[in-house]
Each structure stands twice: as structure tokens, then as C-alpha cells.
Amino acid sequence: MTENTSIPPSGKQEDPPELPEVVSLLPLRNSVLFPGSIIPIDVGRPKSVKLIEEAIANERPIIGIVTQREARVEEPTETDLHTVGCAARILKVIKLAKDNYSVILQGVMRIEIEKIVATEPFLRARAVELPDQDADDVEAAALVQSIKETAKRLIALVPELPREAAALLDSVSDPSQVADLVISNLDIEAGEKQEVLAANNVRERLRKVLMLLTRQLEILKVRERINSQVQEEMGHSQREYVLRQQLKAIKGELGEMDDESGDVEEFQKKITEAKMPEEAEKVARKQLDRLKSMQPSSAEYTVTRTYLEWLTDLPWSVTTEDLLDIGLVRDVLNEDHYDLEKVKKRILEYMAVLKLNASKKGPILCLLGPPGVGKTSLGKSIARAIGRKFVRISLGGVRDEAEIRGHRRTYVGSLPGRIIQGLKRAGTNNPVIVLDEIDKLGHDFRGDPGSALLEVLDPEQNWSFSDHYLEVPFDLSKVMFIATANYMDPIPPALKDRLEILRLPGYTRQESLAIARRFLLPKQIGEHGLDKQDFKVSFTDDALLEMIDSYTHEAGVRNLEREISSIIRGIAVKVVEGEIKDEITIDKDVVPDYLGPQKYLPEVAERTAEPGVATGLAWTPVGGEIMFIEATQMPGKGGLMLTGQLGDVMKESAQAAMSYVKSHLKDLGIEKSVIETNDIHVHVPAGGIPKDGPSAGVAMFSAITSLLTGTCVRPDVAMTGEITLRGLVLPVGGIKEKMLAAHRAGIKRIVLPERNKKDVVDVPEEIRQEIEIIYVKNVNEAAEHVFIRPVEEEPAPADAAPGPAGTPVELLVPA
């Protein structure tokens, strides 16, 4: 049962009551009260209820009404309230329930809160009246006239407003009252109303009201126009629907019912839901119109229907929201992959830029490195880290350009290319697409798929990628493309220019050990079901290192995973047969029991200190390798013979080394007769493997000089660098991979070109500490560090390497 209470106003209506020195404050959440306005409000907050009850009890009908800055604040303080409000008279109070009132307020005057003097039991403050300024001038009168005319036009557009509202507006002449009357009845945000309330300058207030009123009028005009268009379209659609239903009924009477009408309705719905670009939607609706006029039994009907299915199934407007939490992305990448800091850093940079600029086009990364280092799985981790769909497209052996761009619809069985197919599988227009083995692309009379990728992998062009099957552009700029390759040379230059190359060199022994411990072992134990048993399987570090050194010969960890899998399978057999019941530890001694004898002997065993043998470093698509250069002499006429399946560049390096030796016989201490009466044969072992490149120039020089001078090359030294006819040592590539190979082979000293010093920064610190790096500018500097000579009388220096059969040695420094 409701209870009504009325408080008589203190004074006449036309004479505003005097503002108390301290006024009680009633905060409003989303409302603003203006002088002269009457509004009902619901009061339910404890402090507000106490204020109303106190006003009723003491007959204090004048209170302060102020608006909160944030509506969600439950107990506002001084900083949560606007400083300008409105003094209000309480006209009526209706008790709805316990601690819940409906209060009718009438605005009296603008007030400004000077200071909050009490917060309990409710807010009290000192307030002063804000008098109007600049109310009586020509500009104010003109603004009043404009406001009235605009308000009348707005009233005419709103059927809910009574027509008496225009007459009420004409009856008010005071500029301040006109502004307050209009703004209090406008359906706008409380913040905008508060700005008008706070303006005590009447001209400024009138200008703000006119601006808001004009904006509201424009909104209503646009709404009316939209409503009329919608009604017109609905009328057209309704008529079309009725006609189609009648046509269906006629076909039913004639016995000509088929699935065609169902297809048409379904495609109409799918085209609308797909939200295609205007050009694609135009083509789709044109094809749908053709489909309507075809007989389902015709071959063209099936072709058109398949084409419409592809068009409507593509994710034109479906976008996956990126997880832009940099910390989370970093954690996911570290969880899935060990090391690879450069790649992880680039991904985090991309995510940071995407967070700052959401319209940033996707990067075209190319992960370049040997097999087994985690290039493809890294793409999957990137997709998981940023919350996108993952699509892998294998390009190995692809020779047909239509595999990328699709076939034209004139061919029987034509389909879109692999890019569009991948997008359909992903179901979003911004997946992570891994183009695997991009260096294995082929080309023949059917086309060059590498050239077809130029548009796909160019951020400036792929926003309008055109597939031959679709024949409408599709935006690929949101896709994050990641290419993988083992070898850079086969990639065409134009395609290479569009890629951002990120090199993934091989792993060190310690990195391989960490990967095996953290990733490979738990994965294999889980896949073979040994984690579900009651016993524990463990591997010692020595066992894992033995597998790395003696059973694998790779830059990655793929073969290491196979060897671990072999041991796990052997353990599984013993578990099933009951030989193992509680715990098993695999140490170095039992590894041969599972894997057999060593597959790879330490390469240091092949290095001996004998004249004519030098150790070089080579780069291959599967990582770095050490390479032995052997030279021998035989009676002849000074000729040079080269074997070992060498490429043209490597042969020319040997010729350059031989020419330098011949032109500096005296400096090197070589008799001219030795050259004139002997032929030199240079051989690079592993003759079944093709070899090429200029990197072996220094090693060729060292082998030939060692042979002709009778000196030996230090067995713990490896070298790389291109040689010129002047004896200069030029920089070469693949330094990190070569140093990793040297470290695996037990090399203690490496001779590098001076200009390759910058490349050593990428080599892990542990390798740089274990290997002595010597930088040289020419072959004479290299000779100071690579040669030793047998001596018979003097003992060898403490740091010299042992010669053949323990012969004492000393360093040889050519003149």
C-alpha cells in the first residue's frame, strides 16, 4: 500500500525560496534537473532515503540536486559529483515500500557547490546561486527564435510528443527558461545536459542547446528516411515472397517440384550472411540469377552451384580476435620452443605493433634453417600464441601455377588454389598460413608457382588477390604468412625480396640436451603410454649426450627424437613382458643395448697431423659440416688435378690458391723445382656428395702449402674464407652454422675472415668461450696460426698440438 506525503512549498510559485546556507545534497545517477523542470525520481540508496525522510520530518522542501560523474559509484564523494547542480523543491513523496520512495522534484535555481561540509547521515554542502549572465541582448533573442523554430520541426517529426508542446514553447519568452525547457526534454546523454546546466552565460547556453537540438533533428530525419526505405524494401520483399510461394504452388500442381527453389533460397540467405564486398556480392547475385533460370539436370547448373558454394563459404567477414597480451604470447612461445630468441623477438614486435595499430598488414616471415630445428612447429605455436587458426600448405614439389591461383571454371573439375582452400578450412580471414618448403617449388610448362606467389606474399598487393576460379578479389592482407625453407639459393630473387628472412641455425649439444629433456622425452613417454604406468622412466644427461654425439649427425633434433623413440619402444617391450616393474634409468652404458653400435665416430679421429691435409668448414642446407682437404704430389709438369665432385666455384678457389702459392714460392720457402717437376692432386673426401662455393679457399691454400713445405696443419684448427690472387681473405656466409659444426667436431681453434667478425655475435656464448677465434685479413696471417713443423732436438711449446706418432712440434711462421 502506498503512502503519499506532500510538503507545502515555502513561498509562492513565482517567488523562489531563499537558498539555505547549508543544503542537503541528493546525487542523481543518469539524470540532470534544470530550473523550472518537474521530474519524478526513485530513491532507494540508504543515504538518499535518510535525506528524504529528514526533509519530510523537518519540512525542508529545498534540497540540492547534483549529478554523479560515474553512474556506477554507489556512495559518491565530493570528487564523484559535478560542482554545478540545481536547487529543487520537493513537491510530493510517495512511499512505495520500506526504504524506497518516489519523489517529485521541481527545479528552482542553478547552484554551485563550494564545499562538502558533512557526509553523514547524508551529504551536506555550502552552495551559492549561479545568476544568469548576458540574457537580454539581440543575439540571445535571435538564438531563442532559432531554438523555437528548430524545436517545432523536431516536435512535428515525433508523433509521441503532444502538439500542445509547441504552444507551451511559444508561451515562454525568457531566454534562460527557453534553454532549460528545451534541453530538459531532449533525449540526450546526461553529460551533455550537465554541460548546458553548468553554463551560466545565457548566450553560451543557448548556443549549446541549439547545437544539440539541431543534431537531434538531423538524427530524426535520418531515422525517418531509413524507416521509409526499410518499409519500401519490406514491401518489395513481401511481394516477391508471395509471388514465389504462388509459383511454388503452381509447380506443385503441375508436378514439376524439384530442389531448385530450395537451393535458391539457401544461397540467398548465405549471400546475405556472408557480408561479402560489394564486387563479390554483385557477382554472387548475378550467378544466383543465372541459377534460377537453369534446369537442375544441366551440367552448367552443377558448375554454377559449386561456384556459389565456394563464394558463400569463404570467410569474407569472419575475423579471429587476436590475443594482444604480450606476456601471454611470450609464455606460449617459450613453452613450445627452446631458444630461437630472434624469431620469438620478431613475433613479439609484431604483436606490439598490432596492439598499437590494428590496421597493420600481416608480415611475410621466412624461417630459414636446416631440417629438424622447429620451423613448421614454430608456425603452429605462433598461431596458438596469438589465438588464430593455423593452416599448413606444403609447397614441396608443386610445379603447377594453378595450385596457387586455381583453375579457371572452364576446365572440368576446376577448383580454387591452395590459398583460398586454406582460408575456407580455417573459417577466418586472418589465419596463420605456413607455406612449407618454399625453396622446393618447381616450374615447368604448366607454369611457375613461385611467380604466382609474388602477389600472395606482397603486402602492397595481396589485399586484392585474385584467384582464377573465383575471379573476384579476396583480401589476404590480414593473413600472417610464414614461409619455411632449408636453402635460400633456389628461392627466386623477386620472391626473396618480399620475405623477411629469419635464420634458424642448428642447435649446440647443450641446446639439444635441453630440448630432449624438456620436450622430446615427455612427448615420447606420453605417446608410448609409459606415463600411465606405476613406474618411472628417466634418462641421464650422459646418455642423452651419447645419443647426440654418437647416434645423430644433424643440426636439428628430428633424428634425436627417433633415437629416443627407439629406446622408449625397447622399454615398452620389457614392460609388457614383465621385466620392468618399478623404475628404469637409461645411462650411457645401456644406450648401445637399445640402439646398437655407434653410428658416427668423432670426426677428430680422422684428423691427423700430416703434410697436405687441412680442415675446412662448409655450409649445407642441413647445417654446417667440417670438410677435409687432401693434397698430394706426384712426378709431373706442375699441373693441378681436382677431384671430389667439386663445383665450378670451388674449382676456381683451388686454382686461385695454387696460383698464389706459385707466385710466392720464395716467401713460402718452396723450391721452384718442386713445382715444376710435380703435379698436385687436391681431393675433397665424400666424393659422392656435390660440393661448391668459395669458402674453402683458405683451406685449399693451407693444404697445398703444407704439402709443398713438408709442414703439417694443426689437427685442432679449422678454417673458412674465400681467397683472392693477392692473398686476401674475403668474408663468407653461414658462420654460425659452421661454428656449430666445428664445436660438434671438437675443434678448438677457428680461422675466420676479419670481415666476418660481425657474424660471430649470433653464435651462442658457450661456443665462443670454448673455441678460440682468429680473424685474418690475408693468407700470411692465417699461416701463422695453422702450421706446425716436426723438430728433432727442441721440445715443443706447451700449447702446441701433438704431431704424428707423438713427434715434438713447433709453430711455423712463414717468411
Tab-separated table of C-alpha atoms in Angstrom, residues 479-720:
chain	number	residue	atom	x	y	z
A	479	VAL	CA	46.682	-13.210	-43.116
A	480	MET	CA	50.007	-13.821	-41.360
A	481	PHE	CA	52.136	-15.742	-43.851
A	482	ILE	CA	55.123	-17.730	-42.602
A	483	ALA	CA	57.320	-19.437	-45.197
A	484	THR	CA	59.886	-22.124	-44.353
A	485	ALA	CA	62.976	-23.087	-46.339
A	486	ASN	CA	66.175	-25.068	-45.918
A	487	TYR	CA	68.178	-23.304	-48.593
A	488	MET	CA	67.946	-19.728	-49.849
A	489	ASP	CA	69.515	-20.026	-53.310
A	490	PRO	CA	66.572	-21.780	-55.065
A	491	ILE	CA	64.153	-19.029	-53.995
A	492	PRO	CA	63.685	-16.599	-56.929
A	493	PRO	CA	65.117	-13.101	-56.228
A	494	ALA	CA	61.762	-11.354	-56.702
A	495	LEU	CA	60.117	-13.704	-54.202
A	496	LYS	CA	63.051	-13.467	-51.805
A	497	ASP	CA	62.700	-9.667	-51.838
A	498	ARG	CA	59.173	-9.974	-50.412
A	499	LEU	CA	60.282	-12.152	-47.500
A	500	GLU	CA	61.702	-11.135	-44.157
A	501	ILE	CA	64.393	-13.788	-43.615
A	502	LEU	CA	64.778	-15.142	-40.074
A	503	ARG	CA	67.614	-17.666	-39.826
A	504	LEU	CA	67.282	-20.680	-37.538
A	505	PRO	CA	70.738	-22.289	-37.291
A	506	GLY	CA	71.329	-25.695	-35.795
A	507	TYR	CA	71.426	-26.421	-32.076
A	508	THR	CA	74.506	-26.851	-29.895
A	509	ARG	CA	74.977	-30.010	-27.834
A	510	GLN	CA	73.686	-28.275	-24.716
A	511	GLU	CA	70.670	-26.885	-26.572
A	512	SER	CA	69.885	-30.319	-27.999
A	513	LEU	CA	70.201	-31.749	-24.487
A	514	ALA	CA	67.810	-29.131	-23.090
A	515	ILE	CA	65.288	-29.752	-25.888
A	516	ALA	CA	65.449	-33.500	-25.338
A	517	ARG	CA	64.971	-33.074	-21.607
A	518	ARG	CA	62.125	-30.513	-21.775
A	519	PHE	CA	60.231	-31.530	-24.920
A	520	LEU	CA	61.232	-34.793	-26.599
A	521	LEU	CA	61.354	-37.130	-23.606
A	522	PRO	CA	57.958	-36.148	-22.101
A	523	LYS	CA	56.385	-36.276	-25.574
A	524	GLN	CA	57.695	-39.771	-26.423
A	525	ILE	CA	56.968	-41.184	-22.969
A	526	GLY	CA	53.405	-39.897	-23.257
A	527	GLU	CA	52.864	-41.111	-26.843
A	528	HIS	CA	54.033	-44.638	-25.941
A	529	GLY	CA	51.803	-44.840	-22.867
A	530	LEU	CA	54.603	-45.167	-20.339
A	531	ASP	CA	53.355	-42.156	-18.361
A	532	LYS	CA	50.241	-44.143	-17.382
A	533	GLN	CA	52.237	-46.886	-15.641
A	534	ASP	CA	53.224	-47.062	-11.978
A	535	PHE	CA	56.953	-46.880	-12.628
A	536	LYS	CA	59.273	-44.056	-13.644
A	537	VAL	CA	61.414	-43.775	-16.782
A	538	SER	CA	64.421	-41.442	-16.624
A	539	PHE	CA	67.436	-40.651	-18.798
A	540	THR	CA	70.778	-39.374	-17.547
A	541	ASP	CA	72.437	-36.418	-19.240
A	542	ASP	CA	75.383	-38.623	-20.242
A	543	ALA	CA	73.009	-40.994	-22.046
A	544	LEU	CA	71.379	-38.146	-23.963
A	545	LEU	CA	74.764	-36.635	-24.871
A	546	GLU	CA	75.941	-40.048	-26.070
A	547	MET	CA	72.903	-40.243	-28.344
A	548	ILE	CA	73.558	-36.690	-29.615
A	549	ASP	CA	77.263	-37.325	-30.318
A	550	SER	CA	77.347	-40.927	-31.498
A	551	TYR	CA	73.907	-41.723	-32.919
A	552	THR	CA	72.821	-38.496	-34.621
A	553	HIS	CA	74.596	-36.261	-37.072
A	554	GLU	CA	72.274	-33.305	-37.598
A	555	ALA	CA	71.711	-29.632	-36.901
A	556	GLY	CA	68.151	-30.191	-35.652
A	557	VAL	CA	66.646	-32.719	-33.261
A	558	ARG	CA	64.477	-34.888	-35.521
A	559	ASN	CA	66.859	-37.888	-35.562
A	560	LEU	CA	67.445	-37.445	-31.844
A	561	GLU	CA	63.692	-37.823	-31.311
A	562	ARG	CA	63.736	-41.007	-33.402
A	563	GLU	CA	66.551	-42.478	-31.306
A	564	ILE	CA	64.724	-41.584	-28.085
A	565	SER	CA	61.608	-43.208	-29.547
A	566	SER	CA	63.620	-46.375	-30.292
A	567	ILE	CA	64.741	-46.633	-26.673
A	568	ILE	CA	61.201	-45.964	-25.397
A	569	ARG	CA	59.865	-48.761	-27.631
A	570	GLY	CA	62.513	-51.117	-26.261
A	571	ILE	CA	61.445	-50.210	-22.727
A	572	ALA	CA	57.789	-50.758	-23.699
A	573	VAL	CA	58.589	-54.312	-24.807
A	574	LYS	CA	60.232	-55.037	-21.470
A	575	VAL	CA	57.284	-53.538	-19.598
A	576	VAL	CA	54.806	-55.739	-21.444
A	577	GLU	CA	56.961	-58.834	-20.849
A	578	GLY	CA	57.182	-58.030	-17.130
A	579	GLU	CA	60.948	-57.419	-16.973
A	580	ILE	CA	60.471	-53.861	-15.642
A	581	LYS	CA	58.123	-53.281	-12.748
A	582	ASP	CA	59.014	-50.139	-10.832
A	583	GLU	CA	61.744	-47.833	-12.238
A	584	ILE	CA	64.311	-47.737	-15.030
A	585	THR	CA	67.147	-45.295	-15.645
A	586	ILE	CA	68.848	-45.128	-19.026
A	587	ASP	CA	72.526	-44.221	-18.689
A	588	LYS	CA	75.348	-44.035	-21.176
A	589	ASP	CA	76.372	-47.682	-20.791
A	590	VAL	CA	72.995	-49.166	-21.761
A	591	VAL	CA	72.386	-46.951	-24.810
A	592	PRO	CA	74.162	-49.413	-27.189
A	593	ASP	CA	71.908	-52.196	-25.881
A	594	TYR	CA	68.926	-50.394	-27.376
A	595	LEU	CA	70.462	-48.563	-30.349
A	596	GLY	CA	73.315	-50.869	-31.348
A	597	PRO	CA	76.895	-49.773	-32.064
A	598	GLN	CA	77.808	-46.133	-32.621
A	599	LYS	CA	76.631	-44.772	-35.969
A	600	TYR	CA	79.019	-41.792	-36.069
A	601	LEU	CA	82.569	-41.792	-34.783
A	602	PRO	CA	84.020	-38.499	-33.532
A	603	GLU	CA	85.396	-36.638	-36.534
A	604	VAL	CA	88.505	-35.699	-34.589
A	605	ALA	CA	89.670	-39.300	-35.171
A	606	GLU	CA	90.009	-38.541	-38.881
A	607	ARG	CA	92.287	-35.580	-38.331
A	608	THR	CA	95.991	-36.365	-38.256
A	609	ALA	CA	98.959	-34.060	-38.336
A	610	GLU	CA	100.473	-34.989	-41.677
A	611	PRO	CA	101.525	-32.704	-44.569
A	612	GLY	CA	98.883	-31.989	-47.191
A	613	VAL	CA	95.751	-32.287	-45.019
A	614	ALA	CA	93.685	-29.278	-43.865
A	615	THR	CA	90.286	-28.983	-42.183
A	616	GLY	CA	87.770	-26.625	-43.736
A	617	LEU	CA	84.264	-25.599	-42.784
A	618	ALA	CA	81.299	-25.893	-45.143
A	619	TRP	CA	77.669	-24.817	-45.123
A	620	THR	CA	74.960	-27.205	-46.340
A	621	PRO	CA	71.167	-26.990	-46.413
A	622	VAL	CA	71.080	-29.302	-43.395
A	623	GLY	CA	73.541	-27.237	-41.331
A	624	GLY	CA	77.282	-26.799	-41.075
A	625	GLU	CA	79.855	-29.516	-41.718
A	626	ILE	CA	83.600	-29.902	-41.376
A	627	MET	CA	85.373	-30.818	-44.599
A	628	PHE	CA	88.831	-32.288	-45.117
A	629	ILE	CA	91.030	-31.035	-47.952
A	630	GLU	CA	93.739	-33.511	-49.008
A	631	ALA	CA	96.666	-32.722	-51.290
A	632	THR	CA	99.381	-34.977	-52.626
A	633	GLN	CA	102.113	-34.685	-55.266
A	634	MET	CA	103.469	-36.981	-57.975
A	635	PRO	CA	106.024	-36.624	-60.728
A	636	GLY	CA	104.731	-34.401	-63.484
A	637	LYS	CA	104.945	-30.922	-65.022
A	638	GLY	CA	103.308	-28.622	-62.435
A	639	GLY	CA	99.685	-29.445	-63.209
A	640	LEU	CA	96.715	-29.342	-60.823
A	641	MET	CA	94.171	-32.156	-60.568
A	642	LEU	CA	90.897	-31.684	-58.647
A	643	THR	CA	88.543	-34.477	-57.533
A	644	GLY	CA	85.660	-34.894	-55.093
A	645	GLN	CA	82.729	-33.786	-57.294
A	646	LEU	CA	83.591	-30.102	-56.915
A	647	GLY	CA	81.510	-27.293	-58.397
A	648	ASP	CA	82.927	-24.619	-60.693
A	649	VAL	CA	83.326	-22.036	-57.910
A	650	MET	CA	85.201	-24.479	-55.672
A	651	LYS	CA	87.478	-25.494	-58.542
A	652	GLU	CA	88.273	-21.835	-59.158
A	653	SER	CA	89.120	-21.415	-55.456
A	654	ALA	CA	91.651	-24.239	-55.759
A	655	GLN	CA	93.116	-22.643	-58.927
A	656	ALA	CA	93.392	-19.290	-57.122
A	657	ALA	CA	95.152	-20.926	-54.141
A	658	MET	CA	97.576	-22.751	-56.468
A	659	SER	CA	98.316	-19.553	-58.403
A	660	TYR	CA	99.042	-17.657	-55.184
A	661	VAL	CA	101.405	-20.408	-53.995
A	662	LYS	CA	103.253	-20.415	-57.337
A	663	SER	CA	103.645	-16.628	-57.281
A	664	HIS	CA	105.012	-16.613	-53.705
A	665	LEU	CA	107.357	-19.613	-53.724
A	666	LYS	CA	110.238	-17.723	-52.164
A	667	ASP	CA	108.114	-16.216	-49.395
A	668	LEU	CA	106.713	-19.628	-48.546
A	669	GLY	CA	110.102	-21.360	-48.626
A	670	ILE	CA	109.253	-23.657	-51.566
A	671	GLU	CA	111.783	-24.685	-54.184
A	672	LYS	CA	110.784	-23.817	-57.730
A	673	SER	CA	111.883	-27.245	-58.931
A	674	VAL	CA	109.324	-28.881	-56.627
A	675	ILE	CA	106.527	-27.156	-58.523
A	676	GLU	CA	107.987	-27.708	-61.986
A	677	THR	CA	108.636	-31.429	-61.605
A	678	ASN	CA	105.493	-32.493	-59.765
A	679	ASP	CA	101.766	-32.484	-60.317
A	680	ILE	CA	99.464	-31.547	-57.439
A	681	HIS	CA	96.317	-33.560	-56.780
A	682	VAL	CA	93.716	-31.931	-54.477
A	683	HIS	CA	90.879	-34.139	-53.284
A	684	VAL	CA	87.885	-33.458	-51.035
A	685	PRO	CA	86.626	-36.727	-49.461
A	686	ALA	CA	82.998	-37.848	-49.582
A	687	GLY	CA	83.267	-37.796	-53.348
A	688	GLY	CA	79.649	-38.853	-53.826
A	689	ILE	CA	78.401	-35.521	-52.418
A	690	PRO	CA	78.476	-32.440	-54.713
A	691	LYS	CA	80.360	-29.511	-53.214
A	692	ASP	CA	80.611	-25.906	-54.308
A	693	GLY	CA	81.278	-22.395	-53.037
A	694	PRO	CA	84.308	-20.206	-52.350
A	695	SER	CA	84.531	-20.913	-48.594
A	696	ALA	CA	87.313	-23.497	-48.913
A	697	GLY	CA	89.863	-21.075	-50.387
A	698	VAL	CA	91.954	-20.738	-47.211
A	699	ALA	CA	91.790	-24.495	-46.551
A	700	MET	CA	92.926	-25.185	-50.156
A	701	PHE	CA	95.882	-22.826	-49.701
A	702	SER	CA	96.789	-24.423	-46.365
A	703	ALA	CA	96.665	-27.974	-47.773
A	704	ILE	CA	98.815	-27.124	-50.835
A	705	THR	CA	101.329	-25.101	-48.790
A	706	SER	CA	101.505	-27.842	-46.149
A	707	LEU	CA	102.259	-30.421	-48.838
A	708	LEU	CA	104.946	-28.407	-50.640
A	709	THR	CA	106.726	-27.237	-47.461
A	710	GLY	CA	106.520	-30.567	-45.673
A	711	THR	CA	104.804	-28.943	-42.700
A	712	CYS	CA	101.618	-30.030	-41.007
A	713	VAL	CA	98.355	-28.240	-40.343
A	714	ARG	CA	97.333	-28.245	-36.701
A	715	PRO	CA	94.740	-31.029	-36.264
A	716	ASP	CA	92.595	-28.935	-33.893
A	717	VAL	CA	92.270	-25.999	-36.318
A	718	ALA	CA	89.509	-25.460	-38.892
A	719	MET	CA	89.308	-22.579	-41.328
A	720	THR	CA	86.987	-20.875	-43.774
